[in-house]
PDB file of C-alpha atoms in Angstrom:
ATOM      1  CA  MET P  25       6.617   0.734 -49.567  1.00 39.00           C
ATOM      2  CA  ARG P  26       5.730  -1.509 -52.337  1.00 43.00           C
ATOM      3  CA  LYS P  27       5.890  -5.370 -51.806  1.00 44.00           C
ATOM      4  CA  GLY P  28       8.629  -5.687 -54.359  1.00 46.00           C
ATOM      5  CA  SER P  29      10.845  -3.159 -52.786  1.00 44.00           C
ATOM      6  CA  LEU P  30      10.418  -4.576 -49.371  1.00 37.00           C
ATOM      7  CA  ILE P  31      11.506  -8.154 -50.674  1.00 42.00           C
ATOM      8  CA  LEU P  32      14.440  -6.501 -52.489  1.00 37.00           C
ATOM      9  CA  LEU P  33      15.388  -4.715 -49.185  1.00 36.00           C
ATOM     10  CA  ILE P  34      15.080  -7.884 -47.265  1.00 38.00           C
ATOM     11  CA  ALA P  35      17.331  -9.657 -49.730  1.00 43.00           C
ATOM     12  CA  LEU P  36      19.844  -6.951 -49.700  1.00 40.00           C
ATOM     13  CA  CYS P  37      20.091  -6.912 -45.943  1.00 49.00           C
ATOM     14  CA  GLY P  38      20.336 -10.789 -45.773  1.00 53.00           C
ATOM     15  CA  PHE P  39      23.176 -10.591 -48.383  1.00 54.00           C
ATOM     16  CA  SER P  40      25.010  -7.901 -46.351  1.00 79.00           C
ATOM     17  CA  CYS P  41      24.596  -9.895 -43.186  1.00 85.00           C
ATOM     18  CA  LYS P  42      25.853 -13.005 -44.757  1.00 86.00           C
ATOM     19  CA  GLU P  43      29.131 -11.305 -46.147  1.00 90.00           C
ATOM     20  CA  LYS P  44      29.775  -9.607 -42.738  1.00 92.00           C
ATOM     21  CA  LYS P  45      29.582 -12.950 -41.173  1.00 94.00           C
ATOM     22  CA  THR P  46      31.837 -14.393 -44.061  1.00 96.00           C
ATOM     23  CA  VAL P  47      34.383 -11.772 -43.626  1.00 96.00           C
ATOM     24  CA  LYS P  48      34.335 -12.123 -39.581  1.00 97.00           C
ATOM     25  CA  ALA P  49      34.859 -15.920 -40.091  1.00 98.00           C
ATOM     26  CA  GLY P  50      37.567 -15.373 -42.310  1.00 98.00           C
ATOM     27  CA  VAL P  51      39.633 -13.207 -39.918  1.00 98.00           C
ATOM     28  CA  LYS P  52      38.915 -15.904 -37.363  1.00 98.00           C
ATOM     29  CA  MET P  53      40.411 -18.510 -39.637  1.00 98.00           C
ATOM     30  CA  GLN P  54      43.501 -16.335 -40.065  1.00 98.00           C
ATOM     31  CA  ASP P  55      43.907 -15.937 -36.340  1.00 98.00           C
ATOM     32  CA  PHE P  56      43.537 -19.761 -36.066  1.00 98.00           C
ATOM     33  CA  ILE P  57      46.289 -20.512 -38.704  1.00 98.00           C
ATOM     34  CA  ILE P  58      48.568 -18.040 -36.846  1.00 98.00           C
ATOM     35  CA  SER P  59      47.809 -19.754 -33.524  1.00 98.00           C
ATOM     36  CA  ILE P  60      48.619 -23.222 -34.853  1.00 99.00           C
ATOM     37  CA  SER P  61      51.806 -21.806 -36.287  1.00 98.00           C
ATOM     38  CA  GLN P  62      52.966 -20.137 -33.013  1.00 98.00           C
ATOM     39  CA  TYR P  63      52.216 -23.403 -31.069  1.00 98.00           C
ATOM     40  CA  ALA P  64      54.038 -25.690 -33.486  1.00 98.00           C
ATOM     41  CA  ARG P  65      57.034 -23.214 -34.047  1.00 98.00           C
ATOM     42  CA  ALA P  66      57.513 -22.840 -30.282  1.00 98.00           C
ATOM     43  CA  GLN P  67      58.600 -26.540 -30.290  1.00 98.00           C
ATOM     44  CA  ASP P  68      60.060 -26.616 -33.991  1.00 98.00           C
ATOM     45  CA  PRO P  69      60.999 -23.141 -35.328  1.00 98.00           C
ATOM     46  CA  ASP P  70      61.284 -24.744 -38.909  1.00 98.00           C
ATOM     47  CA  PHE P  71      57.782 -26.374 -38.781  1.00 98.00           C
ATOM     48  CA  ILE P  72      56.120 -25.778 -42.154  1.00 98.00           C
ATOM     49  CA  LEU P  73      52.494 -24.672 -42.485  1.00 98.00           C
ATOM     50  CA  ILE P  74      50.689 -24.932 -45.808  1.00 99.00           C
ATOM     51  CA  PRO P  75      47.078 -23.840 -46.061  1.00 98.00           C
ATOM     52  CA  GLN P  76      44.946 -25.011 -49.017  1.00 98.00           C
ATOM     53  CA  ASN P  77      42.230 -23.190 -50.809  1.00 98.00           C
ATOM     54  CA  GLY P  78      40.331 -20.125 -49.572  1.00 97.00           C
ATOM     55  CA  GLU P  79      43.011 -17.819 -50.823  1.00 98.00           C
ATOM     56  CA  GLU P  80      41.276 -14.704 -49.744  1.00 98.00           C
ATOM     57  CA  VAL P  81      42.657 -15.558 -46.153  1.00 98.00           C
ATOM     58  CA  LEU P  82      46.001 -14.213 -47.397  1.00 98.00           C
ATOM     59  CA  PHE P  83      44.745 -10.605 -47.313  1.00 98.00           C
ATOM     60  CA  THR P  84      43.732  -8.303 -44.774  1.00 98.00           C
ATOM     61  CA  ASP P  85      39.994  -8.639 -44.018  1.00 97.00           C
ATOM     62  CA  THR P  86      40.037 -11.472 -46.595  1.00 97.00           C
ATOM     63  CA  ASP P  87      39.906  -8.485 -49.159  1.00 97.00           C
ATOM     64  CA  PRO P  88      42.466  -8.741 -51.981  1.00 97.00           C
ATOM     65  CA  GLU P  89      42.242  -5.038 -52.538  1.00 96.00           C
ATOM     66  CA  LYS P  90      43.526  -4.346 -48.909  1.00 97.00           C
ATOM     67  CA  GLY P  91      47.026  -6.218 -49.509  1.00 97.00           C
ATOM     68  CA  LEU P  92      48.388  -9.199 -47.833  1.00 98.00           C
ATOM     69  CA  ARG P  93      48.168  -9.754 -44.103  1.00 98.00           C
ATOM     70  CA  SER P  94      51.745  -9.664 -42.963  1.00 98.00           C
ATOM     71  CA  ASP P  95      51.624 -11.752 -39.797  1.00 98.00           C
ATOM     72  CA  LEU P  96      49.694 -14.350 -41.681  1.00 98.00           C
ATOM     73  CA  ILE P  97      52.265 -14.686 -44.415  1.00 98.00           C
ATOM     74  CA  GLN P  98      54.929 -14.865 -41.761  1.00 98.00           C
ATOM     75  CA  ALA P  99      53.149 -17.763 -40.041  1.00 98.00           C
ATOM     76  CA  ILE P 100      53.151 -19.979 -43.238  1.00 98.00           C
ATOM     77  CA  ASN P 101      55.541 -21.288 -45.841  1.00 98.00           C
ATOM     78  CA  GLY P 102      53.335 -21.991 -48.666  1.00 98.00           C
ATOM     79  CA  TYR P 103      49.910 -22.260 -50.198  1.00 98.00           C
ATOM     80  CA  GLY P 104      48.066 -25.180 -51.827  1.00 98.00           C
ATOM     81  CA  VAL P 105      45.422 -24.703 -54.398  1.00 98.00           C
ATOM     82  CA  GLU P 106      43.224 -27.098 -56.170  1.00 97.00           C
ATOM     83  CA  GLU P 107      41.913 -26.746 -59.835  1.00 96.00           C
ATOM     84  CA  LEU P 108      43.742 -23.568 -60.667  1.00 97.00           C
ATOM     85  CA  PHE P 109      44.489 -24.128 -64.375  1.00 97.00           C
ATOM     86  CA  TYR P 110      42.484 -27.352 -65.096  1.00 96.00           C
ATOM     87  CA  ASN P 111      39.262 -28.255 -63.167  1.00 92.00           C
ATOM     88  CA  GLY P 112      38.674 -31.728 -64.609  1.00 88.00           C
ATOM     89  CA  ASP P 113      37.630 -30.461 -67.911  1.00 81.00           C
ATOM     90  CA  SER P 114      39.658 -28.493 -70.385  1.00 84.00           C
ATOM     91  CA  TYR P 115      42.080 -25.738 -69.760  1.00 91.00           C
ATOM     92  CA  ALA P 116      40.224 -22.957 -67.614  1.00 89.00           C
ATOM     93  CA  PRO P 117      42.461 -20.860 -65.734  1.00 93.00           C
ATOM     94  CA  ASP P 118      40.850 -19.172 -62.545  1.00 95.00           C
ATOM     95  CA  ASP P 119      42.203 -15.631 -63.109  1.00 96.00           C
ATOM     96  CA  TYR P 120      40.834 -14.303 -59.816  1.00 97.00           C
ATOM     97  CA  ARG P 121      42.614 -17.009 -57.601  1.00 97.00           C
ATOM     98  CA  LEU P 122      45.681 -16.767 -59.991  1.00 97.00           C
ATOM     99  CA  ASN P 123      46.030 -13.020 -59.254  1.00 97.00           C
ATOM    100  CA  MET P 124      45.772 -13.548 -55.583  1.00 98.00           C
ATOM    101  CA  LEU P 125      48.511 -16.297 -55.543  1.00 98.00           C
ATOM    102  CA  ARG P 126      50.791 -14.081 -57.846  1.00 98.00           C
ATOM    103  CA  GLN P 127      50.673 -11.476 -55.096  1.00 97.00           C
ATOM    104  CA  ALA P 128      51.745 -13.858 -52.354  1.00 97.00           C
ATOM    105  CA  SER P 129      54.500 -15.470 -54.492  1.00 96.00           C
ATOM    106  CA  PRO P 130      57.441 -15.578 -54.242  1.00 89.00           C
ATOM    107  CA  GLY P 131      57.137 -14.851 -50.500  1.00 94.00           C
ATOM    108  CA  ILE P 132      55.530 -18.206 -50.164  1.00 98.00           C
ATOM    109  CA  LYS P 133      55.685 -21.388 -52.080  1.00 98.00           C
ATOM    110  CA  ILE P 134      52.520 -21.822 -54.367  1.00 98.00           C
ATOM    111  CA  MET P 135      51.570 -25.552 -54.760  1.00 98.00           C
ATOM    112  CA  VAL P 136      49.128 -26.325 -57.414  1.00 98.00           C
ATOM    113  CA  ALA P 137      47.081 -29.602 -57.666  1.00 98.00           C
ATOM    114  CA  ASP P 138      44.923 -29.517 -60.735  1.00 97.00           C
ATOM    115  CA  TYR P 139      42.600 -32.334 -61.774  1.00 96.00           C
ATOM    116  CA  LEU P 140      42.845 -33.569 -65.533  1.00 96.00           C
ATOM    117  CA  SER P 141      40.174 -35.286 -67.538  1.00 92.00           C
ATOM    118  CA  ASN P 142      42.851 -35.754 -70.303  1.00 93.00           C
ATOM    119  CA  ASP P 143      46.208 -37.125 -69.004  1.00 94.00           C
ATOM    120  CA  ALA P 144      47.854 -35.529 -72.094  1.00 94.00           C
ATOM    121  CA  ASP P 145      47.221 -32.050 -70.341  1.00 96.00           C
ATOM    122  CA  ALA P 146      49.809 -32.736 -67.721  1.00 96.00           C
ATOM    123  CA  THR P 147      52.681 -31.344 -69.719  1.00 96.00           C
ATOM    124  CA  ASN P 148      50.950 -27.880 -70.248  1.00 96.00           C
ATOM    125  CA  ALA P 149      49.797 -28.009 -66.446  1.00 97.00           C
ATOM    126  CA  PHE P 150      53.546 -28.255 -65.498  1.00 98.00           C
ATOM    127  CA  GLN P 151      54.475 -25.601 -67.796  1.00 98.00           C
ATOM    128  CA  LEU P 152      51.979 -23.170 -66.582  1.00 97.00           C
ATOM    129  CA  ALA P 153      52.930 -23.656 -62.997  1.00 98.00           C
ATOM    130  CA  ASP P 154      56.660 -23.279 -63.943  1.00 98.00           C
ATOM    131  CA  MET P 155      55.843 -19.923 -65.725  1.00 97.00           C
ATOM    132  CA  ASP P 156      54.699 -18.511 -62.324  1.00 97.00           C
ATOM    133  CA  GLN P 157      57.514 -20.281 -60.346  1.00 97.00           C
ATOM    134  CA  PHE P 158      54.892 -22.537 -58.765  1.00 98.00           C
ATOM    135  CA  ILE P 159      55.212 -26.211 -58.285  1.00 98.00           C
ATOM    136  CA  ALA P 160      52.528 -28.634 -59.626  1.00 98.00           C
ATOM    137  CA  PHE P 161      50.900 -32.015 -58.881  1.00 98.00           C
ATOM    138  CA  PRO P 162      48.472 -32.370 -61.822  1.00 97.00           C
ATOM    139  CA  ARG P 163      46.311 -35.341 -60.831  1.00 96.00           C
ATOM    140  CA  TYR P 164      45.808 -37.758 -63.750  1.00 93.00           C
ATOM    141  CA  ASN P 165      42.114 -38.997 -64.640  1.00 92.00           C
ATOM    142  CA  VAL P 166      42.314 -42.021 -62.173  1.00 94.00           C
ATOM    143  CA  ASN P 167      43.909 -39.935 -59.466  1.00 94.00           C
ATOM    144  CA  TYR P 168      41.190 -37.613 -58.213  1.00 94.00           C
ATOM    145  CA  ASP P 169      41.562 -38.753 -54.678  1.00 96.00           C
ATOM    146  CA  TYR P 170      45.199 -38.606 -54.458  1.00 98.00           C
ATOM    147  CA  LYS P 171      45.650 -42.410 -54.431  1.00 97.00           C
ATOM    148  CA  TYR P 172      48.631 -42.972 -56.589  1.00 97.00           C
ATOM    149  CA  ILE P 173      52.374 -42.166 -57.038  1.00 98.00           C
ATOM    150  CA  PRO P 174      53.156 -40.846 -60.612  1.00 97.00           C
ATOM    151  CA  SER P 175      55.897 -42.846 -62.466  1.00 95.00           C
ATOM    152  CA  THR P 176      57.807 -39.750 -63.295  1.00 97.00           C
ATOM    153  CA  VAL P 177      58.916 -36.740 -61.236  1.00 98.00           C
ATOM    154  CA  HIS P 178      58.802 -33.242 -62.847  1.00 98.00           C
ATOM    155  CA  HIS P 179      62.033 -31.548 -62.225  1.00 98.00           C
ATOM    156  CA  GLU P 180      63.579 -34.603 -60.627  1.00 98.00           C
ATOM    157  CA  ASN P 181      66.789 -33.907 -58.687  1.00 98.00           C
ATOM    158  CA  ALA P 182      69.078 -35.191 -55.977  1.00 98.00           C
ATOM    159  CA  ASN P 183      69.277 -31.952 -54.039  1.00 98.00           C
ATOM    160  CA  ASP P 184      69.009 -31.753 -50.226  1.00 98.00           C
ATOM    161  CA  ILE P 185      65.651 -30.069 -49.725  1.00 98.00           C
ATOM    162  CA  GLN P 186      65.741 -28.240 -46.381  1.00 98.00           C
ATOM    163  CA  THR P 187      63.055 -25.683 -46.923  1.00 98.00           C
ATOM    164  CA  LEU P 188      59.828 -25.412 -48.910  1.00 98.00           C
ATOM    165  CA  SER P 189      61.380 -22.611 -51.030  1.00 98.00           C
ATOM    166  CA  GLN P 190      63.893 -25.057 -52.489  1.00 98.00           C
ATOM    167  CA  ALA P 191      61.401 -27.622 -53.595  1.00 98.00           C
ATOM    168  CA  GLN P 192      60.832 -28.121 -57.355  1.00 98.00           C
ATOM    169  CA  ASN P 193      58.255 -30.899 -57.196  1.00 98.00           C
ATOM    170  CA  TYR P 194      55.815 -32.609 -54.678  1.00 98.00           C
ATOM    171  CA  LEU P 195      53.774 -35.652 -54.058  1.00 98.00           C
ATOM    172  CA  TYR P 196      50.288 -35.341 -52.857  1.00 98.00           C
ATOM    173  CA  LEU P 197      49.220 -38.914 -51.520  1.00 98.00           C
ATOM    174  CA  ILE P 198      46.626 -38.648 -48.823  1.00 98.00           C
ATOM    175  CA  SER P 199      44.665 -41.757 -49.728  1.00 96.00           C
ATOM    176  CA  THR P 200      46.070 -45.204 -48.679  1.00 96.00           C
ATOM    177  CA  GLU P 201      43.346 -47.170 -50.447  1.00 93.00           C
ATOM    178  CA  SER P 202      45.854 -48.444 -53.107  1.00 95.00           C
ATOM    179  CA  TYR P 203      47.880 -50.040 -50.383  1.00 97.00           C
ATOM    180  CA  ALA P 204      46.869 -53.277 -48.407  1.00 94.00           C
ATOM    181  CA  GLU P 205      49.438 -52.657 -45.671  1.00 97.00           C
ATOM    182  CA  LYS P 206      51.462 -49.877 -44.264  1.00 98.00           C
ATOM    183  CA  ALA P 207      54.832 -51.441 -45.153  1.00 98.00           C
ATOM    184  CA  SER P 208      54.038 -51.347 -49.015  1.00 98.00           C
ATOM    185  CA  PHE P 209      52.805 -47.790 -48.628  1.00 98.00           C
ATOM    186  CA  LEU P 210      55.920 -46.565 -46.903  1.00 98.00           C
ATOM    187  CA  ASP P 211      58.030 -48.522 -49.377  1.00 98.00           C
ATOM    188  CA  ALA P 212      56.490 -47.098 -52.348  1.00 98.00           C
ATOM    189  CA  ILE P 213      57.164 -43.466 -51.240  1.00 98.00           C
ATOM    190  CA  ARG P 214      60.853 -44.367 -50.103  1.00 98.00           C
ATOM    191  CA  GLN P 215      61.361 -45.549 -53.662  1.00 98.00           C
ATOM    192  CA  SER P 216      60.348 -42.078 -55.246  1.00 98.00           C
ATOM    193  CA  ASN P 217      62.372 -38.770 -55.723  1.00 98.00           C
ATOM    194  CA  PHE P 218      59.921 -36.174 -54.956  1.00 99.00           C
ATOM    195  CA  ASP P 219      61.230 -33.242 -53.117  1.00 99.00           C
ATOM    196  CA  VAL P 220      58.137 -32.824 -50.760  1.00 99.00           C
ATOM    197  CA  VAL P 221      55.814 -35.631 -49.756  1.00 99.00           C
ATOM    198  CA  ILE P 222      52.279 -34.768 -48.459  1.00 98.00           C
ATOM    199  CA  ILE P 223      50.641 -37.818 -46.727  1.00 98.00           C
ATOM    200  CA  ASP P 224      48.186 -38.441 -44.028  1.00 98.00           C
ATOM    201  CA  ALA P 225      49.561 -39.092 -40.522  1.00 98.00           C
ATOM    202  CA  PHE P 226      47.572 -42.192 -40.092  1.00 98.00           C
ATOM    203  CA  PHE P 227      47.569 -45.344 -41.915  1.00 98.00           C
ATOM    204  CA  GLY P 228      44.019 -46.604 -41.132  1.00 95.00           C
ATOM    205  CA  ASP P 229      43.983 -45.876 -37.317  1.00 95.00           C
ATOM    206  CA  ASP P 230      47.645 -46.154 -36.784  1.00 96.00           C
ATOM    207  CA  LEU P 231      49.603 -42.952 -36.271  1.00 98.00           C
ATOM    208  CA  LEU P 232      52.965 -43.353 -38.182  1.00 98.00           C
ATOM    209  CA  THR P 233      55.812 -43.471 -35.912  1.00 98.00           C
ATOM    210  CA  PHE P 234      58.760 -41.180 -35.643  1.00 98.00           C
ATOM    211  CA  ASP P 235      61.032 -43.748 -37.225  1.00 98.00           C
ATOM    212  CA  GLU P 236      58.563 -44.398 -39.963  1.00 98.00           C
ATOM    213  CA  VAL P 237      58.443 -40.756 -40.844  1.00 98.00           C
ATOM    214  CA  ALA P 238      61.947 -40.401 -40.428  1.00 98.00           C
ATOM    215  CA  SER P 239      62.628 -43.091 -43.088  1.00 98.00           C
ATOM    216  CA  LEU P 240      60.685 -41.215 -45.708  1.00 98.00           C
ATOM    217  CA  LYS P 241      62.879 -38.078 -45.511  1.00 98.00           C
ATOM    218  CA  THR P 242      65.459 -39.574 -47.859  1.00 98.00           C
ATOM    219  CA  LYS P 243      64.761 -39.750 -51.591  1.00 98.00           C
ATOM    220  CA  GLN P 244      65.672 -42.775 -53.457  1.00 98.00           C
ATOM    221  CA  ASN P 245      68.660 -40.999 -55.126  1.00 98.00           C
ATOM    222  CA  GLY P 246      69.988 -40.105 -51.589  1.00 98.00           C
ATOM    223  CA  GLY P 247      68.744 -36.385 -51.481  1.00 98.00           C
ATOM    224  CA  LYS P 248      66.916 -35.281 -48.435  1.00 98.00           C
ATOM    225  CA  ARG P 249      63.233 -34.173 -48.724  1.00 98.00           C
ATOM    226  CA  LEU P 250      60.421 -32.748 -46.579  1.00 99.00           C
ATOM    227  CA  VAL P 251      57.612 -34.931 -45.221  1.00 99.00           C
ATOM    228  CA  ILE P 252      54.370 -32.939 -44.508  1.00 99.00           C
ATOM    229  CA  SER P 253      51.193 -34.357 -42.858  1.00 98.00           C
ATOM    230  CA  TYR P 254      47.579 -33.449 -43.985  1.00 98.00           C
ATOM    231  CA  MET P 255      45.530 -31.848 -41.213  1.00 98.00           C
ATOM    232  CA  ASN P 256      41.854 -30.794 -41.801  1.00 98.00           C
ATOM    233  CA  ILE P 257      41.208 -27.718 -39.830  1.00 98.00           C
ATOM    234  CA  GLY P 258      37.929 -26.539 -41.420  1.00 98.00           C
ATOM    235  CA  SER P 259      35.690 -29.623 -41.113  1.00 98.00           C
ATOM    236  CA  ALA P 260      35.424 -32.475 -38.746  1.00 98.00           C
ATOM    237  CA  GLU P 261      36.089 -36.048 -39.967  1.00 98.00           C
ATOM    238  CA  LYS P 262      34.028 -38.880 -38.557  1.00 98.00           C
ATOM    239  CA  TYR P 263      36.771 -41.381 -38.940  1.00 97.00           C
ATOM    240  CA  ARG P 264      39.356 -39.646 -36.989  1.00 98.00           C
ATOM    241  CA  TYR P 265      40.552 -40.502 -33.428  1.00 97.00           C
ATOM    242  CA  TYR P 266      38.954 -37.411 -31.882  1.00 98.00           C
ATOM    243  CA  TRP P 267      35.310 -38.306 -33.137  1.00 98.00           C
ATOM    244  CA  LYS P 268      33.037 -39.399 -30.324  1.00 98.00           C
ATOM    245  CA  LYS P 269      30.183 -41.926 -30.919  1.00 96.00           C
ATOM    246  CA  ASN P 270      27.423 -39.430 -29.771  1.00 97.00           C
ATOM    247  CA  TRP P 271      28.499 -36.524 -32.127  1.00 98.00           C
ATOM    248  CA  GLY P 272      26.529 -35.549 -35.110  1.00 97.00           C
ATOM    249  CA  LEU P 273      25.317 -32.434 -37.062  1.00 97.00           C
ATOM    250  CA  HIS P 274      24.730 -29.987 -34.322  1.00 97.00           C
ATOM    251  CA  HIS P 275      25.824 -32.120 -31.652  1.00 97.00           C
ATOM    252  CA  PRO P 276      27.994 -30.374 -30.326  1.00 98.00           C
ATOM    253  CA  LEU P 277      26.627 -27.245 -31.729  1.00 98.00           C
ATOM    254  CA  TRP P 278      29.977 -26.290 -33.447  1.00 98.00           C
ATOM    255  CA  LEU P 279      29.398 -29.124 -35.809  1.00 98.00           C
ATOM    256  CA  LYS P 280      27.603 -26.689 -37.996  1.00 97.00           C
ATOM    257  CA  LYS P 281      26.880 -27.789 -41.522  1.00 97.00           C
ATOM    258  CA  LYS P 282      26.709 -30.761 -43.974  1.00 96.00           C
ATOM    259  CA  TYR P 283      29.705 -30.955 -46.233  1.00 97.00           C
ATOM    260  CA  ASP P 284      28.110 -31.625 -49.638  1.00 94.00           C
ATOM    261  CA  GLY P 285      29.727 -34.575 -51.410  1.00 93.00           C
ATOM    262  CA  TYR P 286      31.653 -35.840 -48.223  1.00 95.00           C
ATOM    263  CA  LYS P 287      29.250 -37.734 -45.992  1.00 95.00           C
ATOM    264  CA  ASP P 288      31.896 -38.315 -43.301  1.00 97.00           C
ATOM    265  CA  GLU P 289      32.791 -34.702 -42.755  1.00 98.00           C
ATOM    266  CA  ILE P 290      30.953 -31.765 -41.273  1.00 98.00           C
ATOM    267  CA  TRP P 291      31.901 -28.018 -41.510  1.00 98.00           C
ATOM    268  CA  VAL P 292      32.760 -26.676 -38.032  1.00 98.00           C
ATOM    269  CA  LYS P 293      32.771 -23.455 -36.276  1.00 98.00           C
ATOM    270  CA  PHE P 294      36.466 -23.590 -36.299  1.00 98.00           C
ATOM    271  CA  TRP P 295      36.825 -20.616 -33.815  1.00 98.00           C
ATOM    272  CA  LYS P 296      35.121 -22.583 -30.861  1.00 98.00           C
ATOM    273  CA  ASP P 297      37.483 -23.554 -28.055  1.00 98.00           C
ATOM    274  CA  GLU P 298      36.620 -27.356 -28.130  1.00 98.00           C
ATOM    275  CA  TRP P 299      37.518 -27.605 -31.832  1.00 98.00           C
ATOM    276  CA  GLN P 300      40.634 -25.678 -31.548  1.00 98.00           C
ATOM    277  CA  GLU P 301      41.732 -27.774 -28.587  1.00 98.00           C
ATOM    278  CA  ILE P 302      41.403 -30.821 -30.862  1.00 98.00           C
ATOM    279  CA  ILE P 303      43.787 -29.151 -33.394  1.00 98.00           C
ATOM    280  CA  TYR P 304      46.562 -27.571 -31.241  1.00 98.00           C
ATOM    281  CA  GLY P 305      47.550 -26.350 -27.795  1.00 98.00           C
ATOM    282  CA  ASN P 306      47.809 -29.616 -25.745  1.00 98.00           C
ATOM    283  CA  ASP P 307      49.462 -33.054 -25.749  1.00 97.00           C
ATOM    284  CA  ASN P 308      46.608 -34.850 -27.307  1.00 97.00           C
ATOM    285  CA  SER P 309      46.182 -32.259 -30.031  1.00 98.00           C
ATOM    286  CA  TYR P 310      46.472 -33.135 -33.709  1.00 98.00           C
ATOM    287  CA  THR P 311      49.262 -30.729 -34.220  1.00 98.00           C
ATOM    288  CA  GLN P 312      51.195 -32.114 -31.146  1.00 98.00           C
ATOM    289  CA  LYS P 313      50.854 -35.794 -32.807  1.00 98.00           C
ATOM    290  CA  LEU P 314      52.564 -34.267 -35.856  1.00 98.00           C
ATOM    291  CA  LEU P 315      55.267 -32.836 -33.919  1.00 98.00           C
ATOM    292  CA  ASN P 316      55.860 -35.919 -31.897  1.00 98.00           C
ATOM    293  CA  ALA P 317      55.863 -38.057 -35.153  1.00 98.00           C
ATOM    294  CA  GLY P 318      58.737 -35.793 -36.589  1.00 98.00           C
ATOM    295  CA  PHE P 319      56.823 -34.390 -39.418  1.00 99.00           C
ATOM    296  CA  ASP P 320      58.307 -31.365 -41.129  1.00 99.00           C
ATOM    297  CA  GLY P 321      55.068 -29.510 -41.345  1.00 98.00           C
ATOM    298  CA  ALA P 322      51.211 -29.507 -41.696  1.00 99.00           C
ATOM    299  CA  TYR P 323      49.064 -29.040 -44.821  1.00 99.00           C
ATOM    300  CA  LEU P 324      45.948 -27.340 -43.688  1.00 98.00           C
ATOM    301  CA  ASP P 325      42.753 -28.334 -45.614  1.00 98.00           C
ATOM    302  CA  ASN P 326      39.371 -26.738 -45.762  1.00 98.00           C
ATOM    303  CA  ILE P 327      40.497 -23.322 -45.055  1.00 98.00           C
ATOM    304  CA  GLU P 328      37.653 -22.069 -47.258  1.00 97.00           C
ATOM    305  CA  GLY P 329      35.234 -23.274 -44.334  1.00 97.00           C
ATOM    306  CA  PHE P 330      35.055 -19.587 -43.455  1.00 97.00           C
ATOM    307  CA  TYR P 331      33.075 -19.270 -46.693  1.00 96.00           C
ATOM    308  CA  PHE P 332      30.997 -22.365 -46.860  1.00 96.00           C
ATOM    309  CA  LEU P 333      29.536 -21.975 -43.451  1.00 96.00           C
ATOM    310  CA  TYR P 334      27.403 -19.420 -44.888  1.00 94.00           C
ATOM    311  CA  HIS P 335      27.300 -19.997 -48.781  1.00 89.00           C
ATOM    312  CA  LYS P 336      26.203 -22.946 -50.707  1.00 81.00           C
ATOM    313  CA  ASP P 337      28.844 -22.433 -53.492  1.00 67.00           C
TER     314      ASP P 337
END
């Protein structure tokens, strides 16, 4: 065999093995989401689950040509996606992802969080989401990290929102950097009229209390709304309550890979028992903390970890 042919064969074999690992990890991510849902809904049958990104997870064997995975769809209520129509530059729809999301909608609510370099594009971003019956939270130029509450609410209403399917808009506010104290952060949310609020369950190191979460469930105009907590299930965050001082990359071994661009996060082998026990299944788990605090659901981030464990981009 010629040297060039051997190199090609090795490359093809490496690609094939990598893809098989990716698919296998994708199925494990599906199973992980379903297990979180089963655990939470055993205590609160209405608990809402909204995974974000990695949309292939919606499909059997993570393959859009094989159709939606029905038990996964039944385990969730919505799907979050970033940079679908706008990616920080100009209008640049991601047709591959859009087609997957259209297959899943209207069975689940699709929630779009585009990033805009030009704030004037917000009107079009909302219109594009409306056309597909998605709901949108376009981040203005200064709001890449979800720090600010917009001054206006798209499709503002005084309706009582009891299910995610009823929502016409949402607020995505997972950074608290703009607020010096918890009271001002909570007051700012209370004074808004968003149908759904996605926030972190912690202000600094303090887990929000049941009463604090309950106080956010009424819009300023009197309508009821849903309060959802962010929860990262695809990467470990060094500033969380569960992080141990002696941990680091490969220590434990399931802390698998550096997360480019996020120095305080590490991609995890999310199927490992130790990580899953951090997320659900016991009294000290993240999901249990959300249930105890009275959140209406969880917004599951870094679903695409099943891909990035084996690929660079």
